[in-house]
CSV table of C-alpha atoms in Angstrom, one decimal:
chain,number,residue,atom,x,y,z
A,13,ALA,CA,-39.7,-41.7,-16.9
A,14,GLY,CA,-37.7,-42.5,-13.8
A,15,THR,CA,-34.1,-43.5,-14.1
A,16,MET,CA,-32.9,-46.6,-12.4
A,17,ALA,CA,-29.7,-46.3,-10.4
A,18,VAL,CA,-27.1,-48.8,-11.5
A,19,ALA,CA,-24.7,-50.1,-8.8
A,20,THR,CA,-21.1,-50.2,-9.9
A,21,VAL,CA,-18.7,-52.9,-8.7
A,22,ASN,CA,-15.1,-52.0,-8.1
A,23,LEU,CA,-13.2,-55.2,-8.3
A,24,ARG,CA,-10.0,-53.5,-7.4
A,25,ALA,CA,-11.4,-53.4,-3.8
A,26,VAL,CA,-10.7,-57.1,-3.5
A,27,THR,CA,-7.9,-57.6,-6.1
A,28,SER,CA,-5.5,-54.9,-4.8
A,29,TRP,CA,-2.9,-55.7,-2.1
A,30,VAL,CA,-4.9,-53.7,0.4
A,31,GLY,CA,-8.1,-55.6,-0.6
A,32,ILE,CA,-6.3,-59.0,-0.3
A,33,ALA,CA,-5.0,-58.0,3.1
A,34,ARG,CA,-8.6,-57.2,4.2
A,35,LEU,CA,-9.9,-60.5,2.8
A,36,PHE,CA,-7.2,-62.4,4.8
A,37,ALA,CA,-8.2,-60.4,7.9
A,38,ILE,CA,-11.8,-61.3,7.5
A,39,VAL,CA,-11.2,-65.0,7.0
A,40,LEU,CA,-8.6,-65.3,9.8
A,41,SER,CA,-10.7,-63.4,12.4
A,42,CYS,CA,-13.7,-65.5,11.4
A,43,ILE,CA,-11.6,-68.7,12.0
A,44,ALA,CA,-10.4,-67.4,15.4
A,45,PHE,CA,-13.8,-66.5,16.9
A,46,SER,CA,-15.5,-69.6,15.4
A,47,LEU,CA,-12.9,-72.0,16.9
A,48,VAL,CA,-13.0,-70.3,20.3
A,49,ALA,CA,-16.8,-70.3,20.2
A,50,SER,CA,-16.8,-74.0,19.5
A,51,THR,CA,-14.8,-74.6,22.7
A,52,ARG,CA,-17.4,-72.7,24.8
A,53,ASP,CA,-14.5,-71.6,27.0
A,54,PHE,CA,-14.3,-67.8,26.7
A,55,MET,CA,-16.0,-66.6,29.8
A,56,GLY,CA,-14.7,-63.8,32.0
A,57,PRO,CA,-13.5,-60.4,31.0
A,58,TYR,CA,-10.4,-61.6,29.1
A,59,GLY,CA,-12.4,-64.1,27.0
A,60,THR,CA,-15.1,-61.6,26.4
A,61,TRP,CA,-12.5,-59.0,25.2
A,62,CYS,CA,-10.9,-61.6,22.8
A,63,MET,CA,-14.3,-62.6,21.3
A,64,PHE,CA,-15.3,-58.9,21.0
A,65,THR,CA,-12.1,-58.1,19.2
A,66,TRP,CA,-12.3,-60.8,16.6
A,67,CYS,CA,-16.0,-60.2,15.9
A,68,PHE,CA,-15.7,-56.4,15.8
A,69,CYS,CA,-12.7,-56.5,13.4
A,70,PHE,CA,-14.5,-59.1,11.3
A,71,ALA,CA,-17.7,-57.1,11.0
A,72,VAL,CA,-16.1,-53.7,10.4
A,73,THR,CA,-13.6,-55.0,7.8
A,74,LEU,CA,-16.4,-56.8,6.0
A,75,LEU,CA,-18.4,-53.6,5.9
A,76,VAL,CA,-15.4,-51.6,4.6
A,77,LEU,CA,-14.8,-54.2,1.9
A,78,VAL,CA,-18.5,-54.2,0.8
A,79,LEU,CA,-18.7,-50.3,0.7
A,80,GLU,CA,-15.5,-50.1,-1.4
A,81,LEU,CA,-16.6,-53.0,-3.6
A,82,LEU,CA,-20.0,-51.3,-4.4
A,83,GLU,CA,-18.4,-47.8,-4.3
A,84,LEU,CA,-20.8,-46.5,-1.7
A,85,TYR,CA,-18.3,-44.9,0.7
A,86,PRO,CA,-18.3,-41.5,-1.1
A,87,LYS,CA,-21.9,-41.0,0.1
A,88,LEU,CA,-20.8,-41.2,3.8
A,89,PRO,CA,-20.3,-37.9,5.6
A,90,LEU,CA,-16.7,-38.7,6.7
A,91,SER,CA,-13.2,-38.8,5.5
A,92,TRP,CA,-13.0,-42.4,4.2
A,93,ASP,CA,-9.2,-42.6,4.0
A,94,ASP,CA,-8.8,-41.3,7.5
A,95,PHE,CA,-11.4,-43.7,8.8
A,96,THR,CA,-9.9,-46.8,7.1
A,97,SER,CA,-6.4,-45.8,8.2
A,98,ALA,CA,-7.5,-45.3,11.8
A,99,PHE,CA,-9.5,-48.5,11.9
A,100,SER,CA,-6.7,-50.7,10.4
A,101,MET,CA,-4.3,-49.3,13.0
A,102,LEU,CA,-6.8,-49.9,15.8
A,103,ALA,CA,-7.6,-53.4,14.6
A,104,ALA,CA,-3.9,-54.3,14.4
A,105,LEU,CA,-3.4,-53.1,18.0
A,106,MET,CA,-6.5,-54.9,19.3
A,107,VAL,CA,-5.7,-58.2,17.5
A,108,PHE,CA,-2.1,-58.1,18.7
A,109,THR,CA,-3.3,-57.6,22.3
A,110,THR,CA,-5.8,-60.5,21.9
A,111,SER,CA,-3.1,-62.7,20.4
A,112,VAL,CA,-1.1,-62.3,23.6
A,113,VAL,CA,-3.9,-62.3,26.1
A,114,PHE,CA,-5.9,-65.3,24.8
A,115,PRO,CA,-3.1,-68.0,24.9
A,116,SER,CA,-1.6,-66.8,28.1
A,117,THR,CA,-5.1,-66.9,29.8
A,118,PHE,CA,-6.8,-70.0,28.3
A,119,ILE,CA,-4.2,-72.4,26.9
A,120,SER,CA,-2.7,-74.6,29.6
A,121,SER,CA,0.3,-76.9,29.3
A,122,PRO,CA,0.5,-79.7,28.3
A,123,CYS,CA,-1.8,-79.1,25.3
A,124,SER,CA,-3.1,-82.4,24.4
A,125,SER,CA,-6.9,-82.2,24.3
A,126,SER,CA,-9.1,-81.4,21.3
A,127,LYS,CA,-10.2,-78.1,22.9
A,128,CYS,CA,-6.6,-77.0,23.4
A,129,ALA,CA,-5.8,-77.8,19.8
A,130,ARG,CA,-8.7,-75.6,18.6
A,131,GLN,CA,-7.5,-72.8,21.0
A,132,ALA,CA,-3.9,-73.1,19.6
A,133,VAL,CA,-5.2,-72.9,16.0
A,134,ALA,CA,-7.3,-69.9,16.9
A,135,THR,CA,-4.2,-68.2,18.4
A,136,THR,CA,-2.3,-68.9,15.2
A,137,ALA,CA,-5.2,-67.4,13.1
A,138,SER,CA,-5.2,-64.4,15.4
A,139,CYS,CA,-1.5,-63.8,15.0
A,140,LEU,CA,-1.8,-64.1,11.2
A,141,CYS,CA,-4.8,-61.7,11.4
A,142,PHE,CA,-2.6,-59.2,13.1
A,143,LEU,CA,0.0,-59.5,10.3
A,144,ALA,CA,-2.8,-58.9,7.8
A,145,TYR,CA,-3.8,-55.7,9.5
A,146,ALA,CA,-0.2,-54.6,10.0
A,147,LEU,CA,0.3,-55.1,6.2
A,148,GLU,CA,-2.8,-52.9,5.5
A,149,VAL,CA,-1.4,-50.2,7.8
A,150,GLY,CA,1.9,-50.4,5.9
A,151,LEU,CA,0.3,-50.3,2.5
A,152,THR,CA,-2.0,-47.4,3.3
A,153,ARG,CA,0.4,-45.3,5.2
A,154,ALA,CA,1.0,-41.9,3.6
A,155,LYS,CA,4.3,-41.3,1.9
A,156,PRO,CA,6.6,-38.5,3.2
A,157,GLY,CA,5.2,-35.1,2.2
A,158,ASP,CA,1.7,-36.5,1.6
A,159,ILE,CA,-0.8,-35.2,4.2
A,160,SER,CA,-4.0,-35.6,2.2
A,161,SER,CA,-5.3,-37.8,5.0
A,162,PHE,CA,-3.8,-37.0,8.4
A,163,LEU,CA,-4.6,-40.3,10.1
A,164,SER,CA,-2.6,-42.2,7.5
A,165,THR,CA,0.6,-40.3,8.4
A,166,VAL,CA,2.9,-41.3,11.2
A,167,PRO,CA,1.6,-38.7,13.6
A,168,GLY,CA,-2.0,-39.8,12.8
A,169,LEU,CA,-1.3,-43.5,13.3
A,170,LEU,CA,0.5,-42.6,16.6
A,171,LYS,CA,-2.7,-40.8,17.7
A,172,VAL,CA,-4.6,-44.1,17.4
A,173,PHE,CA,-1.8,-45.9,19.3
A,174,GLU,CA,-1.8,-43.3,22.1
A,175,ALA,CA,-5.5,-43.5,22.5
A,176,TYR,CA,-5.5,-47.3,22.6
A,177,VAL,CA,-2.7,-47.5,25.1
A,178,ALA,CA,-4.6,-45.1,27.3
A,179,CYS,CA,-7.6,-47.4,27.2
A,180,LEU,CA,-5.4,-50.3,28.3
A,181,ILE,CA,-4.2,-48.2,31.2
A,182,PHE,CA,-7.8,-47.4,32.2
A,183,SER,CA,-8.5,-51.2,32.2
A,184,LEU,CA,-5.7,-51.7,34.8
A,185,LEU,CA,-6.6,-48.9,37.1
A,186,ASP,CA,-8.0,-49.9,40.5
A,187,THR,CA,-6.7,-48.2,43.6
A,188,TYR,CA,-5.3,-44.7,43.2
A,189,SER,CA,-7.6,-42.4,45.3
A,190,SER,CA,-5.4,-42.4,48.4
A,191,GLU,CA,-2.4,-40.7,46.8
A,192,ALA,CA,-2.4,-37.2,45.2
A,193,GLY,CA,0.5,-38.2,42.9
A,194,LEU,CA,-1.5,-41.1,41.5
A,195,GLN,CA,-4.6,-38.9,41.1
A,196,TRP,CA,-2.4,-36.5,39.0
A,197,CYS,CA,-1.3,-39.5,36.8
A,198,VAL,CA,-4.9,-40.5,36.2
A,199,ALA,CA,-5.7,-36.9,35.3
A,200,VAL,CA,-2.8,-37.0,32.8
A,201,TYR,CA,-4.1,-40.2,31.2
A,202,SER,CA,-7.6,-38.9,31.0
A,203,LEU,CA,-6.9,-35.5,29.6
A,204,CYS,CA,-4.5,-36.7,27.0
A,205,PHE,CA,-6.9,-39.5,26.0
A,206,ILE,CA,-9.8,-37.1,25.6
A,207,VAL,CA,-7.9,-34.6,23.5
A,208,THR,CA,-6.4,-37.4,21.3
A,209,LEU,CA,-9.8,-39.0,20.8
A,210,LEU,CA,-11.3,-35.6,19.8
A,211,ILE,CA,-8.5,-35.1,17.3
A,212,ILE,CA,-9.3,-38.5,15.7
A,213,ILE,CA,-13.0,-37.9,15.7
A,214,PHE,CA,-12.7,-34.4,14.2
A,215,THR,CA,-10.3,-35.7,11.5
A,216,ILE,CA,-12.7,-38.5,10.5
A,217,GLY,CA,-15.7,-36.2,10.6
A,218,ARG,CA,-14.0,-33.5,8.5
A,219,CYS,CA,-14.4,-30.9,11.3
A,220,LEU,CA,-10.9,-29.7,11.4
A,221,THR,CA,-11.6,-26.9,8.9
A,222,TYR,CA,-13.6,-25.2,11.6
A,223,MET,CA,-10.6,-25.0,13.9
A,224,PRO,CA,-9.5,-21.4,14.7
A,225,CYS,CA,-5.8,-22.3,14.2
A,226,PRO,CA,-3.8,-24.5,11.7
A,227,LEU,CA,-3.9,-28.2,12.6
A,228,GLU,CA,-0.2,-28.7,12.3
A,229,LYS,CA,0.7,-26.0,14.8
A,230,MET,CA,-2.0,-27.0,17.2
A,231,LEU,CA,-0.6,-30.6,17.1
A,232,VAL,CA,2.9,-29.5,17.9
A,233,GLY,CA,1.7,-27.5,20.9
A,234,TYR,CA,-0.5,-30.3,22.2
A,235,ASN,CA,2.2,-32.9,21.7
A,236,ALA,CA,4.7,-30.8,23.6
A,237,VAL,CA,2.2,-30.3,26.6
A,238,ALA,CA,1.2,-34.0,26.5
A,239,LEU,CA,4.9,-35.1,26.5
A,240,VAL,CA,5.6,-33.0,29.6
A,241,MET,CA,2.6,-34.4,31.4
A,242,TYR,CA,3.5,-38.0,30.5
A,243,ILE,CA,7.1,-37.4,31.8
A,244,THR,CA,5.6,-36.4,35.2
A,245,ALA,CA,3.3,-39.5,35.1
A,246,THR,CA,6.3,-41.8,34.2
A,247,VAL,CA,8.1,-40.6,37.3
A,248,LEU,CA,5.2,-40.3,39.8
A,249,TRP,CA,3.2,-43.4,39.0
A,250,PRO,CA,5.9,-46.0,40.0
A,251,LEU,CA,7.1,-43.7,42.8
A,252,TYR,CA,3.7,-43.6,44.6
A,253,SER,CA,2.6,-47.1,43.5
A,254,PHE,CA,5.5,-49.1,44.9
A,255,ARG,CA,7.1,-46.9,47.6
A,256,GLY,CA,7.2,-49.0,50.7
A,257,ARG,CA,5.0,-51.7,49.2
A,258,ASN,CA,6.4,-55.1,48.3
A,259,ARG,CA,4.8,-57.6,45.8
A,260,PRO,CA,2.2,-59.7,47.6
A,261,ASP,CA,2.9,-63.5,47.9
A,262,PRO,CA,0.9,-65.0,46.4
A,263,CYS,CA,0.0,-62.5,43.7
A,264,GLY,CA,-3.0,-63.8,41.7
A,265,ARG,CA,-4.5,-62.8,38.4
A,266,ASN,CA,-6.1,-59.6,39.8
A,267,CYS,CA,-3.1,-58.7,41.9
A,268,TRP,CA,-2.8,-54.9,42.3
A,269,TRP,CA,1.0,-55.0,42.1
A,270,ASP,CA,1.0,-56.6,38.7
A,271,LYS,CA,-1.7,-54.1,37.5
A,272,HIS,CA,0.4,-51.1,38.7
A,273,LEU,CA,3.5,-52.6,37.0
A,274,GLY,CA,1.5,-52.9,33.8
A,275,VAL,CA,0.4,-49.3,34.0
A,276,THR,CA,4.0,-48.3,34.5
A,277,PHE,CA,5.2,-50.0,31.3
A,278,LEU,CA,2.2,-48.7,29.3
A,279,THR,CA,2.9,-45.2,30.5
A,280,ILE,CA,6.5,-45.6,29.2
A,281,PHE,CA,5.2,-46.8,25.9
A,282,ASN,CA,2.9,-43.8,25.5
A,283,LEU,CA,5.7,-41.5,26.6
A,284,ILE,CA,7.9,-42.9,23.7
A,285,ALA,CA,4.9,-42.5,21.4
A,286,TYR,CA,4.5,-38.8,22.3
A,287,VAL,CA,8.2,-38.2,21.8
A,288,VAL,CA,8.1,-39.7,18.3
A,289,ASP,CA,4.8,-37.9,17.6
A,290,LEU,CA,6.3,-34.5,18.6
A,291,ILE,CA,9.4,-35.1,16.4
A,292,TYR,CA,7.3,-36.0,13.3
A,293,SER,CA,4.7,-33.2,14.0
A,294,THR,CA,7.5,-30.7,14.3
A,295,ARG,CA,9.1,-31.9,11.0
A,296,MET,CA,5.7,-31.6,9.3
A,297,VAL,CA,5.5,-27.9,10.4
A,298,PHE,CA,9.0,-26.6,10.3
A,299,VAL,CA,10.8,-28.8,7.8
A,300,ARG,CA,9.3,-28.4,4.3
A,301,ALA,CA,10.2,-30.7,1.5
A,302,PRO,CA,11.7,-28.9,-1.5
């Protein structure tokens, strides 16, 4: 006689603080993209990005919640804790960016029409959605000394941050082929992004056991090299971008000057992230808790 598989339901997936944060994120992201869709004013690259962010975060968070509710995630060939930690960090960064980009692009002043009111409510829902994901990141972050899931540690979360900021840098790159210094900066962004993304993928896919050297020591070495490379990019990018070139007047939405200024600030953000990453990675290797 065949045996019938009985699906188990883990109610803690929706009653724990992490589960409640995910429920709020699902509801708030759904409100955001539904209200914006009802205005039919989300065309162009910025509007498409905002809608993609809300829909993507809604779908993946709902999938995570269902898999944990039905306890199906152990059957997946990946590190679940690493995946959920990386996704919550990525979702927080994406929704935060969207919460800034959407109102600055689509909401005009004065805001008196019905469409503007819906856009304002969608922005509020997006901001609250960011807080829900930030709460999840805080709740699932590994405690000091706990490295059972690398991407839930501070260095692991910083890896997601570094990769995301690099993606933002790539979205702003336009003219850089004329200067060797700018070409070097783009090479720095690309190499560091590729290596960081591979670390994230290998961690989630449980492939780090096949590495020929210990993960912690490899991370310290990589972070040191990446830090030096980003220091050079922090100096060279503004030097070659703005040397002898004033800001155009007028400088519209796709102005090269504003884009290069954005890349400058994002490079500084990633430089700070790699400094903190190196400090924490070094502590994980050389400072052992008693």
